[in-house]
Amino acid sequence: MDHFQLRDGVLHAEDVPLPLIAEQVGTPVYVYSRATLERHARVFRDALSGVENPHIAFAVKSNPNLAVLRVLANMGYGADVVSGGELTRALKAGMKPEDIVFSGVGKTHAELLQGLEEGIGQFNIESEEEGYELAAIAARHGKRAACALRVNPDVDARTHEKISTGKRENKFGVPLDRAADIYARLAQEDGLDMRGVAVHIGSQLADLEPLETAFGKVGALIAELRGQGCTVTHADLGGGLGVPYKAGEELPSPAEYGEMVARVTKGWSVQLMFEPGRVIAGNAGILLSRVIRSKRSGNGPPFVVVDAAMNDLARPAMYGAWHDFDAVVPTGDRMTAHIVGPICETGDTFAMDRECDALVAGDLAVFRTAGAYGATMASSYNSRGFVAEVLVDGDKFAVVADRIAASAIMDAERVPEWLA
Ligand code: LLP
């Protein structure tokens, strides 16, 4: 459930009519709802009531806006970060260092050092090589890094191939059959406190079964590790729970996920950790845009050209993803249209042959479920700027990220004198 609903025929974000935001901030603009973020954070936490003392780290990559992170920090969430930039953001937003988990296959020397210096809670080590590098840095600085070893369980998450991470051929983690040996070797390092295992098999999972299979393998690994004398006190089960992108679509609920987790992990005697992203932020945001014009080419449906484009919301172009598209002031009339942005490539298509509210030039419309992997994946392709972001809270709203004009991006460019 989200707080983007029609009231008196006008789509609102909580108590704020979207035309007001369009008028004051311009379009395209991302709009987030604080109440929805908080609701999702609560629902996810409540779903884990069958688990003792879960640690929940919001996947910052899904929505790194500082205000969004602050909302979640206030809810007691930690952060799952994958870069020095995300770590800096999480800290700036008020997340406690000890509640931060650092994931990612390519942490640089500087990033490992940054994590150590900030005193983060856990590094999720993705290779033996990374483990030794971190151990050396830690030892040199007289520190000990708390670590989990990320394993690749070779499970097909049955999601889009580009966001599937737990198959043998994917770059993530260490192969399950080598994990126990690698863990034991890394546990010998003075600079490392090997305390757990981590797994994350993919994103937008529409089915709990692959997760259950992966968690089962992690449970067996924990038993094996303990059997060989290793200490395991933590298990990080990653993120991945999918969200409905189409009205009426049914996906496993957080409650069902929580029940499965409680059942599968019973008797593990570890602190469980979670890294949800999309399930918290996805339906807490929309991308508000304005129709530039409608045009026809060929005999098919009209092309509705909106002022948002693939650079603002990359998911449809990148994954063929579906985002519901609704008028802000629906007339009740419907149409079939191709929904496209202004960018000069055919890939800049949000939807083909979409049945949607009838729209004409100047109308406002929203792409729903854009709160996760939306603004954060933006680029400035076609010398378009970066979209503004707004956070709504009841009847008030604030710009939480300024629109960055193409000219501001150009300000960072230079023509060298020798080209004069
Ligand atoms: N933990 C790790 C280690 C991850 O790699 C990810 C997402 C998450 C947690 C959060 O997963 P979530 O709960 O959000 O599914 N850009 C793509 C999604 C990429 C996800 C990458 N990893 C999209 O727009 O669908």
PDB file of N, CA and C in Angstrom, residues 5-12 19 327-332:
ATOM      1  N   GLN A   5      -2.530   8.491  -4.066  1.00  0.00           N
ATOM      2  CA  GLN A   5      -3.924   8.129  -4.335  1.00  0.00           C
ATOM      3  C   GLN A   5      -4.674   9.322  -4.930  1.00  0.00           C
ATOM      4  N   LEU A   6      -5.753   8.992  -5.642  1.00  0.00           N
ATOM      5  CA  LEU A   6      -6.624  10.041  -6.187  1.00  0.00           C
ATOM      6  C   LEU A   6      -7.482  10.622  -5.068  1.00  0.00           C
ATOM      7  N   ARG A   7      -7.580  11.932  -5.047  1.00  0.00           N
ATOM      8  CA  ARG A   7      -8.507  12.608  -4.139  1.00  0.00           C
ATOM      9  C   ARG A   7      -9.217  13.672  -4.939  1.00  0.00           C
ATOM     10  N   ASP A   8     -10.521  13.619  -4.941  1.00  0.00           N
ATOM     11  CA  ASP A   8     -11.315  14.553  -5.749  1.00  0.00           C
ATOM     12  C   ASP A   8     -10.789  14.619  -7.176  1.00  0.00           C
ATOM     13  N   GLY A   9     -10.441  13.469  -7.695  1.00  0.00           N
ATOM     14  CA  GLY A   9     -10.051  13.398  -9.097  1.00  0.00           C
ATOM     15  C   GLY A   9      -8.622  13.817  -9.394  1.00  0.00           C
ATOM     16  N   VAL A  10      -7.850  14.133  -8.362  1.00  0.00           N
ATOM     17  CA  VAL A  10      -6.465  14.576  -8.581  1.00  0.00           C
ATOM     18  C   VAL A  10      -5.523  13.656  -7.800  1.00  0.00           C
ATOM     19  N   LEU A  11      -4.492  13.187  -8.474  1.00  0.00           N
ATOM     20  CA  LEU A  11      -3.530  12.312  -7.803  1.00  0.00           C
ATOM     21  C   LEU A  11      -2.721  13.115  -6.791  1.00  0.00           C
ATOM     22  N   HIS A  12      -2.674  12.596  -5.589  1.00  0.00           N
ATOM     23  CA  HIS A  12      -1.937  13.244  -4.494  1.00  0.00           C
ATOM     24  C   HIS A  12      -0.772  12.361  -4.056  1.00  0.00           C
ATOM     25  N   PRO A  19      -0.122  18.324  -8.959  1.00  0.00           N
ATOM     26  CA  PRO A  19       0.058  19.526  -9.806  1.00  0.00           C
ATOM     27  C   PRO A  19       0.783  20.653  -9.067  1.00  0.00           C
ATOM     28  N   ALA A 327      -2.496   9.072 -15.422  1.00  0.00           N
ATOM     29  CA  ALA A 327      -2.695  10.518 -15.468  1.00  0.00           C
ATOM     30  C   ALA A 327      -2.841  11.047 -14.049  1.00  0.00           C
ATOM     31  N   VAL A 328      -2.407  12.285 -13.848  1.00  0.00           N
ATOM     32  CA  VAL A 328      -2.556  12.932 -12.535  1.00  0.00           C
ATOM     33  C   VAL A 328      -3.995  13.413 -12.352  1.00  0.00           C
ATOM     34  N   VAL A 329      -4.613  13.832 -13.458  1.00  0.00           N
ATOM     35  CA  VAL A 329      -6.030  14.217 -13.392  1.00  0.00           C
ATOM     36  C   VAL A 329      -6.776  13.406 -14.457  1.00  0.00           C
ATOM     37  N   PRO A 330      -7.085  12.162 -14.155  1.00  0.00           N
ATOM     38  CA  PRO A 330      -7.705  11.303 -15.173  1.00  0.00           C
ATOM     39  C   PRO A 330      -9.123  11.778 -15.513  1.00  0.00           C
ATOM     40  N   THR A 331      -9.436  11.703 -16.808  1.00  0.00           N
ATOM     41  CA  THR A 331     -10.770  12.142 -17.239  1.00  0.00           C
ATOM     42  C   THR A 331     -11.753  10.986 -17.251  1.00  0.00           C
ATOM     43  N   GLY A 332     -11.213   9.781 -17.122  1.00  0.00           N
ATOM     44  CA  GLY A 332     -12.084   8.607 -17.251  1.00  0.00           C
ATOM     45  C   GLY A 332     -11.958   7.994 -18.640  1.00  0.00           C
TER      46      GLY A 332
END
